[in-house]
C-alpha positions as a printed Julia matrix, in Angstrom:
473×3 Matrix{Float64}:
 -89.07  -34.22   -97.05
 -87.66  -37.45   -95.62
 -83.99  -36.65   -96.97
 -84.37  -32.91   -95.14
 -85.1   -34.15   -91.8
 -82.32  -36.73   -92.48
 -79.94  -34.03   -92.79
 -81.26  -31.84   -89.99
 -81.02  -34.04   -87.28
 -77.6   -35.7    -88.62
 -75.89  -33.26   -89.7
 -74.05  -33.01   -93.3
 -73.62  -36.32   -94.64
 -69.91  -37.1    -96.02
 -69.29  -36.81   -99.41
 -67.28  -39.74  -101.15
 -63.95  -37.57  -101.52
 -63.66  -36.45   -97.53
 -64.53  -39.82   -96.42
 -61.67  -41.1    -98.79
 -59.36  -37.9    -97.32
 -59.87  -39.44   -93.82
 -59.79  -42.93   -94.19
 -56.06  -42.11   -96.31
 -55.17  -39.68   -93.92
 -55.95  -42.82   -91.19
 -53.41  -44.98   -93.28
 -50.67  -42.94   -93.56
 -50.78  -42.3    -89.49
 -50.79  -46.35   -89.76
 -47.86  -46.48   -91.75
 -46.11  -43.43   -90.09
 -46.19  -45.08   -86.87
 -45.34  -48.62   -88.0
 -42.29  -47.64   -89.24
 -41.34  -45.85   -86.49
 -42.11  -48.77   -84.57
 -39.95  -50.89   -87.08
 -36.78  -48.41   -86.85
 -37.02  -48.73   -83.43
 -36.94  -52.43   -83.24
 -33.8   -52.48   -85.4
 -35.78  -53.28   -88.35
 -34.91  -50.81   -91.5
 -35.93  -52.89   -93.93
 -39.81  -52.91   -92.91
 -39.43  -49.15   -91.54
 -38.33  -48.1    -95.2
 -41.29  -50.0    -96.93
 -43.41  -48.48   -94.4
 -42.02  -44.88   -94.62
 -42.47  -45.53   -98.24
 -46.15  -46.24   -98.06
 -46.85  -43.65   -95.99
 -45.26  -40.96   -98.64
 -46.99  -42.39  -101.24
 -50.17  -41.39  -100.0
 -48.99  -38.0    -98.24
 -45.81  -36.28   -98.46
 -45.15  -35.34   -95.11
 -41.74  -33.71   -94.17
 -41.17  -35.1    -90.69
 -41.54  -38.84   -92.84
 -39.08  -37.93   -95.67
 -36.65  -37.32   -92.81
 -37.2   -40.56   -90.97
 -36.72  -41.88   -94.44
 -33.91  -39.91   -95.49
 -32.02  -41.17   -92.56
 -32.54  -45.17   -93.05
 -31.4   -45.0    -96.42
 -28.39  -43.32   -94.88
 -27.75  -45.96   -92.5
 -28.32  -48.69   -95.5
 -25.87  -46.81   -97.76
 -28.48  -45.88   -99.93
 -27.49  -42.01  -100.42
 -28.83  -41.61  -104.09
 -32.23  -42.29  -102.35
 -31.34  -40.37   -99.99
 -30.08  -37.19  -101.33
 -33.12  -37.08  -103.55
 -35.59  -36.65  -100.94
 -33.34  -34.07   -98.9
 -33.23  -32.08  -101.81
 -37.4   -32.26  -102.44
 -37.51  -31.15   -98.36
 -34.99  -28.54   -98.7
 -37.78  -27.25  -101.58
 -40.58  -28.02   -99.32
 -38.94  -26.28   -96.23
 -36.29  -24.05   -97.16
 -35.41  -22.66   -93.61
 -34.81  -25.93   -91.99
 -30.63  -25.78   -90.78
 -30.7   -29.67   -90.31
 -32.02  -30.84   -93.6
 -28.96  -28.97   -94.94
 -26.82  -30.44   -92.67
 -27.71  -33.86   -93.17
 -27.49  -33.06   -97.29
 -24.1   -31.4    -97.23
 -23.18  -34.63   -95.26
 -24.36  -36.94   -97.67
 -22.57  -35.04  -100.34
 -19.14  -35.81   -98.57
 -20.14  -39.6    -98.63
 -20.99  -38.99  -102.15
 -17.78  -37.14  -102.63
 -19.51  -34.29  -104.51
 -17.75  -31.55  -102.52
 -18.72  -28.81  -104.36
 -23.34  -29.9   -103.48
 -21.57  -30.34  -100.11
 -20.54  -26.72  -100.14
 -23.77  -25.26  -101.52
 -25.71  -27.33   -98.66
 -23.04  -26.0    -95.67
 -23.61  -22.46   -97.39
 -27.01  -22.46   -97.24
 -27.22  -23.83   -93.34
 -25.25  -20.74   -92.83
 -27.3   -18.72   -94.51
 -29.99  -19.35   -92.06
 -28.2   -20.04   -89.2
 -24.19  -18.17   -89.39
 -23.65  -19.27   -85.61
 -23.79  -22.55   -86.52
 -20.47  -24.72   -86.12
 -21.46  -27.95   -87.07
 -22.27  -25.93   -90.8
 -19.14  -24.35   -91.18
 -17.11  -27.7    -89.62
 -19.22  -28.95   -92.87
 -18.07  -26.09   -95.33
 -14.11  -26.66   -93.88
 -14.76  -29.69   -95.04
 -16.03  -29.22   -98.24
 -13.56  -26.61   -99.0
 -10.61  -29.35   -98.2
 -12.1   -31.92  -100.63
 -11.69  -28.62  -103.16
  -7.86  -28.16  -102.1
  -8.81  -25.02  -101.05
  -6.69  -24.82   -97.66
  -6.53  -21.42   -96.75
 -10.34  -21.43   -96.54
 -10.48  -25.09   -94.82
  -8.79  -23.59   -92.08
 -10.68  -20.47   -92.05
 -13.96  -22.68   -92.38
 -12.6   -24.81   -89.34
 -11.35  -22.37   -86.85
 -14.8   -20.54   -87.39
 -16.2   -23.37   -86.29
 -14.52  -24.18   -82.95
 -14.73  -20.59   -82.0
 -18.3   -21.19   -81.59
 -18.63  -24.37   -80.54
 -17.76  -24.01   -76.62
 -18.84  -27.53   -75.72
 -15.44  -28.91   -77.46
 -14.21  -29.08   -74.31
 -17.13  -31.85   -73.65
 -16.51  -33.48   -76.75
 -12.72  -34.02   -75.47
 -14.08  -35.54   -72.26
 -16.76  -37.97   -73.83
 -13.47  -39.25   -76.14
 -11.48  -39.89   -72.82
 -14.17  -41.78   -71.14
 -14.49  -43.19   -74.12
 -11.51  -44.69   -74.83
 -11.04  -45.45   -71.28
 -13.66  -48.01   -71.87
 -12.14  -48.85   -74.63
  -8.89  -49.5    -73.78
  -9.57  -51.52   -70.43
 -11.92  -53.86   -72.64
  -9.37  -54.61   -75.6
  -6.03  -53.13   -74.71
  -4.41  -51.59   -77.76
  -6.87  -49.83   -80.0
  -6.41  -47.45   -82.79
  -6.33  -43.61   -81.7
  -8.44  -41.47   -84.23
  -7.69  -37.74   -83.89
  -8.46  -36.58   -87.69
 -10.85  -38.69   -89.41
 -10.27  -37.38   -92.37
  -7.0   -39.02   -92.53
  -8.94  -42.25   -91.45
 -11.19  -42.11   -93.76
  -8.64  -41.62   -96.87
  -6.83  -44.81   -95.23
  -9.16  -47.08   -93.2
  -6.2   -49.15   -92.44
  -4.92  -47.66   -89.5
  -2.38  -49.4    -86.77
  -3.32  -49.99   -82.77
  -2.05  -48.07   -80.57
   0.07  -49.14   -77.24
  -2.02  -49.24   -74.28
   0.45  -46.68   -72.59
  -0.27  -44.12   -75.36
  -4.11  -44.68   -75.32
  -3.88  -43.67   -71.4
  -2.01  -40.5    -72.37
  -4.49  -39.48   -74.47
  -7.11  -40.01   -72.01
  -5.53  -38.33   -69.3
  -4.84  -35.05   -71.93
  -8.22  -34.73   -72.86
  -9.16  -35.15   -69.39
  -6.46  -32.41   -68.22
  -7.53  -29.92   -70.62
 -11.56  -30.76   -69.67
 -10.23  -29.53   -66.12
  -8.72  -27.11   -66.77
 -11.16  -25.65   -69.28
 -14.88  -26.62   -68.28
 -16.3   -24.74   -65.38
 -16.82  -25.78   -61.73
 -20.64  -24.52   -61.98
 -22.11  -26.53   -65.13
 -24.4   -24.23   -67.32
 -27.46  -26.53   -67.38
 -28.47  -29.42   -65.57
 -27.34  -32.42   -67.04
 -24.03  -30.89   -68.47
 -20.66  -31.87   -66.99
 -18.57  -29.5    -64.99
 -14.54  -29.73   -63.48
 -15.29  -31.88   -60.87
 -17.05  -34.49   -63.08
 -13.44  -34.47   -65.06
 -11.36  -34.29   -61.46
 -13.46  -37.79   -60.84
 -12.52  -39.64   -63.65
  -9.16  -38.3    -64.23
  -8.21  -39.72   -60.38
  -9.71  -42.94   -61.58
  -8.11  -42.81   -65.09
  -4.67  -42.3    -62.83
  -5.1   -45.26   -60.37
  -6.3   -47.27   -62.91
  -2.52  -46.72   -64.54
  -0.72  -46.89   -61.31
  -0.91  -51.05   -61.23
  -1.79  -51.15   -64.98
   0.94  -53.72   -66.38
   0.64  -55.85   -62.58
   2.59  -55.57   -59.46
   3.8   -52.78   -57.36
   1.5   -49.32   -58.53
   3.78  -46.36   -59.45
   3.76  -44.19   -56.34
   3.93  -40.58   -58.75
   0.26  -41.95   -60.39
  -1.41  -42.86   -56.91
  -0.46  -39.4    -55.51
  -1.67  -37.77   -58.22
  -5.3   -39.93   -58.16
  -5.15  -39.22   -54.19
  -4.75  -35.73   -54.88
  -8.02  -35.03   -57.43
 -10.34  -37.65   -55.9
  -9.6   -35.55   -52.32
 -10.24  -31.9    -54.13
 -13.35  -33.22   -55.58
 -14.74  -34.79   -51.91
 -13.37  -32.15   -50.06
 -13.9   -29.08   -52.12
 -16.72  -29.99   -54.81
 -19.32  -28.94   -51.94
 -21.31  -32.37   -53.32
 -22.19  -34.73   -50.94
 -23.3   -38.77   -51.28
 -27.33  -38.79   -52.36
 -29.04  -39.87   -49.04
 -31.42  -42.47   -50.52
 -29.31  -44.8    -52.97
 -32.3   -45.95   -54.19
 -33.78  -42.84   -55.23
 -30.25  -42.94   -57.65
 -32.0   -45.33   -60.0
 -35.38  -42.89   -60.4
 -36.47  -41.07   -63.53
 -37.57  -38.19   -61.02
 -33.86  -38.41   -59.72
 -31.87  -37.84   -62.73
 -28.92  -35.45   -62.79
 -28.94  -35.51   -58.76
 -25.84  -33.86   -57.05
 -23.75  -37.47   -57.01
 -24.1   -37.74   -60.97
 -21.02  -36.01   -62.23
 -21.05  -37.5    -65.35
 -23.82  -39.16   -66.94
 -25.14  -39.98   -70.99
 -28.6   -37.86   -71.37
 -31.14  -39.87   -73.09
 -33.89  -38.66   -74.68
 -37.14  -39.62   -73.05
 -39.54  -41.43   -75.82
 -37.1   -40.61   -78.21
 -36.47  -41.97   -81.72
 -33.86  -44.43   -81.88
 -30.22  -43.77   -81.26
 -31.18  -40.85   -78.87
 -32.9   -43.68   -76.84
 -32.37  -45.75   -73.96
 -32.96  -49.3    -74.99
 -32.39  -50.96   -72.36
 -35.19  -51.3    -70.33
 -36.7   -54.32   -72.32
 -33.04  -56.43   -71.99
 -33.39  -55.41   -68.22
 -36.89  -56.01   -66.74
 -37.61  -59.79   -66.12
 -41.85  -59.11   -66.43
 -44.31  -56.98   -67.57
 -45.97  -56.36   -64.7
 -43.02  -54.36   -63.22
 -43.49  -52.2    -66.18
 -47.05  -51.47   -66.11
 -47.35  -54.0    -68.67
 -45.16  -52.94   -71.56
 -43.32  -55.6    -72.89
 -39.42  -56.52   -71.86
 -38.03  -59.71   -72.27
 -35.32  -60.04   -70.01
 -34.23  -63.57   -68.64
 -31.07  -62.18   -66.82
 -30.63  -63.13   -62.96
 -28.16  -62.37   -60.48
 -25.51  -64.84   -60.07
 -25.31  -66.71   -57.03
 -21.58  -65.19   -56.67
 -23.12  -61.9    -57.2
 -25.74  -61.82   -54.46
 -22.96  -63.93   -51.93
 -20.92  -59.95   -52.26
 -23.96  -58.65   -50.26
 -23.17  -58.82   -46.41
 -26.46  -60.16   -44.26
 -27.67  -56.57   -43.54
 -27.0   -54.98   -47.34
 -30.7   -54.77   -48.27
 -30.83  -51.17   -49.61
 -28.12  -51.73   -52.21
 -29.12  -55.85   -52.93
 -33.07  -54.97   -53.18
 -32.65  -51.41   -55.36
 -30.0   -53.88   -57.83
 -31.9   -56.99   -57.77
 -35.54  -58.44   -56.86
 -35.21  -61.18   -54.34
 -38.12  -63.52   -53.72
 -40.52  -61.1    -51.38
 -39.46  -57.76   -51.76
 -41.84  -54.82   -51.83
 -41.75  -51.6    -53.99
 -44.23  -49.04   -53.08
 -43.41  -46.71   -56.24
 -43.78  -49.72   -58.65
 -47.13  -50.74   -60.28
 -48.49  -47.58   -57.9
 -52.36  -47.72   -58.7
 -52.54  -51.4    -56.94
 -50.69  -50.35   -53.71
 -47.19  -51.5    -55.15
 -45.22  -54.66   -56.38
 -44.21  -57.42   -54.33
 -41.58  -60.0    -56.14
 -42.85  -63.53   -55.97
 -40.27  -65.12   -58.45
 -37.85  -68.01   -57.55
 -34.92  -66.0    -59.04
 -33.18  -62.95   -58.56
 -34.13  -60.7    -61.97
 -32.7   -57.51   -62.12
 -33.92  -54.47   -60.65
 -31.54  -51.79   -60.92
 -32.24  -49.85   -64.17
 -36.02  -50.82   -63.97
 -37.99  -47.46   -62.7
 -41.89  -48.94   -63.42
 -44.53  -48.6    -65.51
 -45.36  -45.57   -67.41
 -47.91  -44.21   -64.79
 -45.26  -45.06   -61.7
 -43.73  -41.27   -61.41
 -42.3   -41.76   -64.45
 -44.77  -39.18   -66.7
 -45.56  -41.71   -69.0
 -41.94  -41.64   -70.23
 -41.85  -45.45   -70.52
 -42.11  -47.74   -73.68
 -40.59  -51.07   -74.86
 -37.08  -50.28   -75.2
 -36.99  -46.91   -74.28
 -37.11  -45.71   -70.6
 -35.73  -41.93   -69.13
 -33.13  -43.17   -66.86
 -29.65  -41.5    -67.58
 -26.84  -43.74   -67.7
 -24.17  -43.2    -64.92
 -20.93  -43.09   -66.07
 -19.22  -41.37   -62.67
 -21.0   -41.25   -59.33
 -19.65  -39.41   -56.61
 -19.72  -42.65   -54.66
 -16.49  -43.81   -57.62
 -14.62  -40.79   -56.16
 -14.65  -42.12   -52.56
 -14.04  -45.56   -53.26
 -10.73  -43.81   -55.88
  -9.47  -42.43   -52.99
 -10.16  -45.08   -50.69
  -7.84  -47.93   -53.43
  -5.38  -44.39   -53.92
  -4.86  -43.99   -49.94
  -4.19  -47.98   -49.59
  -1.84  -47.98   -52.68
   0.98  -50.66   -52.04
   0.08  -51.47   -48.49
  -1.65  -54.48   -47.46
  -4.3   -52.97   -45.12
  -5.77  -49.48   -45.08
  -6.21  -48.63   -40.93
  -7.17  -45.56   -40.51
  -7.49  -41.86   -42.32
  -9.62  -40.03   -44.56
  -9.6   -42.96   -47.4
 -10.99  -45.7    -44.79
 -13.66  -42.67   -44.02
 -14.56  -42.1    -47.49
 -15.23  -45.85   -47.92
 -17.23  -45.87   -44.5
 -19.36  -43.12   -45.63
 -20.15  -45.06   -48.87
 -21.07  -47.88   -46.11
 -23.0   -45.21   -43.89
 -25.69  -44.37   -46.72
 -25.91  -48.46   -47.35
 -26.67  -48.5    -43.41
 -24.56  -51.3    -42.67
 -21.54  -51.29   -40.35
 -18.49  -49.5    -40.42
 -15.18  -51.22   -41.24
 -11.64  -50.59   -39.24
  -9.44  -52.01   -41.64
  -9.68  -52.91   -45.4
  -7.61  -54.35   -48.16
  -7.42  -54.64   -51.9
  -9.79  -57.44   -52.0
 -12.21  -55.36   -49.4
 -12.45  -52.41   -51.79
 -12.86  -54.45   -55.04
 -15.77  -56.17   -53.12
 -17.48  -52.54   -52.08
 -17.35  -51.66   -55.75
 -18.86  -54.03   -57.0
 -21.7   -54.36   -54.31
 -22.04  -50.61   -54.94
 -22.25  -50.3    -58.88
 -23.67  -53.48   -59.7
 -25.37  -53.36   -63.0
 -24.35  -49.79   -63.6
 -21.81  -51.15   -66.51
 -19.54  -48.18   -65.38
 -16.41  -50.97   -63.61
């Protein structure tokens, strides 16, 4: 009788094998997550023994990928091409797991499994270009060339964003080649990767390619982008005028005249005929809730909480406390430099206090629930880049190393100080005309006054007041 009323008023007691089911099934989520944790922390050594765990007590097809993909990174492929195989059994009308197979293959150098893999992503999925890019591929490493180039003209027929992919390489390289000068142009990595050993380029020839794949992103992507987020022809106008005065005075004095027309010329179509104005807060630029606002014409699209790679990181090498982020952890110990904050006239608060916390300064929209964050370091730590804590506006999108900020890469604001360096060109002073205007209106949102004459070092100064910690100069 006892054990009935046990039973009745407690319900079904647990029998040894679904207690074991959940305290395994609490393990794996331990080890799941850990690893995760560990990848993200650029730790792949403890995310694969953790991955590893975790599959030996479940095998779970979202953890064979995270797996599958470390031992990529590691050079592991054996390891790895085993367990894409088992989840191309487990789920056999998944595109990606084929993808990432038939690219293992090629590492591998088994073109003909690298063939079978592309086949069967297009199998499930024919529209796919990235799978017959793949079976091109495959094909070539077969010496079949009649069906390489079938394979590879398939595939940028229906791949439309190409034209994005060419501007992400210019930018790219324009980075590149104002860090390190000559650099080695890839434009068919297969060729690179039968002969690593490649020569660098002239610095002259890097430009040219820039401005090419600029010119055809023009010229090809529309003036109306198809989602937020994506770039359209006036996001390529902007950096192509800035990729053309940057070459006008690239090897030192006088700046070739035919180059600063030509930057005049696209920086003025894109402020005069974009119809996008300067955002009115400049603040508000450096807000999760402000991302892709009518002044970002180009910017990288990071995933929010997402795994990393897709990431941005940089939150934690950013934020000088905790308590600015609603207490996840950063470690930053970067401060402004005592050159950096001299830039900032007496009444340039906006731009100083949204780039940098001086001793004082209030933010209503950071730590929210307690009425908002006043600084009270010694220091200057930086601000800019640092939107709060997960609950400050941000829907919870914030983590250690991992906030939902897009990276700028060309503001509006770039445009109109491009025109403003164009329209001075070789003269000493800038007087009057629409390039003074365009800086002043840079000045008006800043709310400081207006300037009747600038020169070189004047504009050089307003850029760097303006993008300060945007890593886009």
């Amino acid at each position: 009788m006892p054990n009935f009323f046990k039973s009745f008023f407690s319900g079904k007691s647990e029998t040894p094998e679904s207690e074991k089911q959940k305290n395994d099934r609490k393990r794996f989520e331990i080890f799941k997550y850990d690893g995760l944790r560990a990848q993200r922390m650029g730790r792949p050594d403890y995310a694969v023994k953790c991955f590893t765990e975790a599959l030996a007590i479940e095998e779970d097809f979202e953890t064979m990928g995270y797996l599958s993909q470390l031992y990529i990174q590691t050079g592991e492929t054996e390891k790895a091409r085993e367990l894409l195989e088992k989840m191309a059994i487990m789920e056999p009308h998944v595109t990606n797991t084929f993808l990432t197979l038939a690219n293992v293959c090629f590492i591998q150098e088994d073109y003909k499994a690298m063939e079978e893999a592309a086949s069967k992503a297009i199998a499930i999925e024919e529209g796919n270009a990235v799978a017959h890019y793949l079976l091109g591929k495959a094909r070539k490493g077969q010496d079949d060339d009649l069906m390489t180039i079938a394979h590879l003209t398939k595939a940028i027929a229906l791949k439309d964003d190409f034209i994005e992919a060419r501007l992400m390489r210019a930018c790219a390289y324009f980075y590149m080649v104002r860090l390190w000068g000559p650099v080695i142009i890839i434009e068919d990595n297969d060729k690179v990767v039968a002969n690593p050993m490649q020569p660098l380029h002239r610095e002259e020839d890097v430009l040219e390619l820039v401005i090419r794949d600029l010119t055809y992103a023009v010229e090809n992507l529309p003036e109306v982008a198809t989602a937020k987020g994506r770039v359209n022809a006036w996001g390529a106008k902007g950096m192509l005028a800035k990729v053309y005065l940057a070459r006008s005075g690239w090897k030192g004095g006088t700046r070739d005249n035919a180059d600063l027309e030509k930057a005049k010329e696209l920086a003025a179509d894109v402020i005069n005929n974009s119809g996008i104005s300067l955002y009115e807060n400049y603040e508000d630029l450096f807000k999760y809730k402000h991302n892709n606002n009518p002044e970002s014409l180009i910017a990288m699209q990071w995933v929010p909480l997402g795994d990393w790679g897709v990431c941005n990181t940089l939150l934690a090498d950013l934020a000088g406390n905790s308590e600015m982020t609603g207490g996840v952890n950063v470690w930053s110990s970067y401060q402004a430099s005592i050159d950096m904050l001299q830039q900032y006239e007496l009444g340039d608060t906006i731009r100083r206090n949204a780039t940098f916390c001086t001793p004082g300064t209030y933010y209503s929209y950071i730590c929210i629930a307690d009425g908002g964050y006043t600084y009270d370091g010694a220091t200057s730590c930086i601000k800019k880049g640092v939107p709060g804590g997960p609950d400050d506006d941000n829907d919870g999108y914030i983590q250690s190393m991992n906030s939902p900020l897009n990276t700028y890469i060309l503001r509006l604001a770039d445009v109109y100080l491009t025109y403003a360096e164009a329209c001075l060109g070789n003269s000493e002073e800038l007087t009057g005309g629409p390039g003074l205007e365009a800086l002043n209106q840079v000045r008006d949102r800043a709310r400081i006054p207006r300037k009747e004459r600038v020169t070189f070092e004047d504009i050089i100064r307003e850029r760097r007041v303006e993008f300060s910690m945007e890593y886009c100069n």
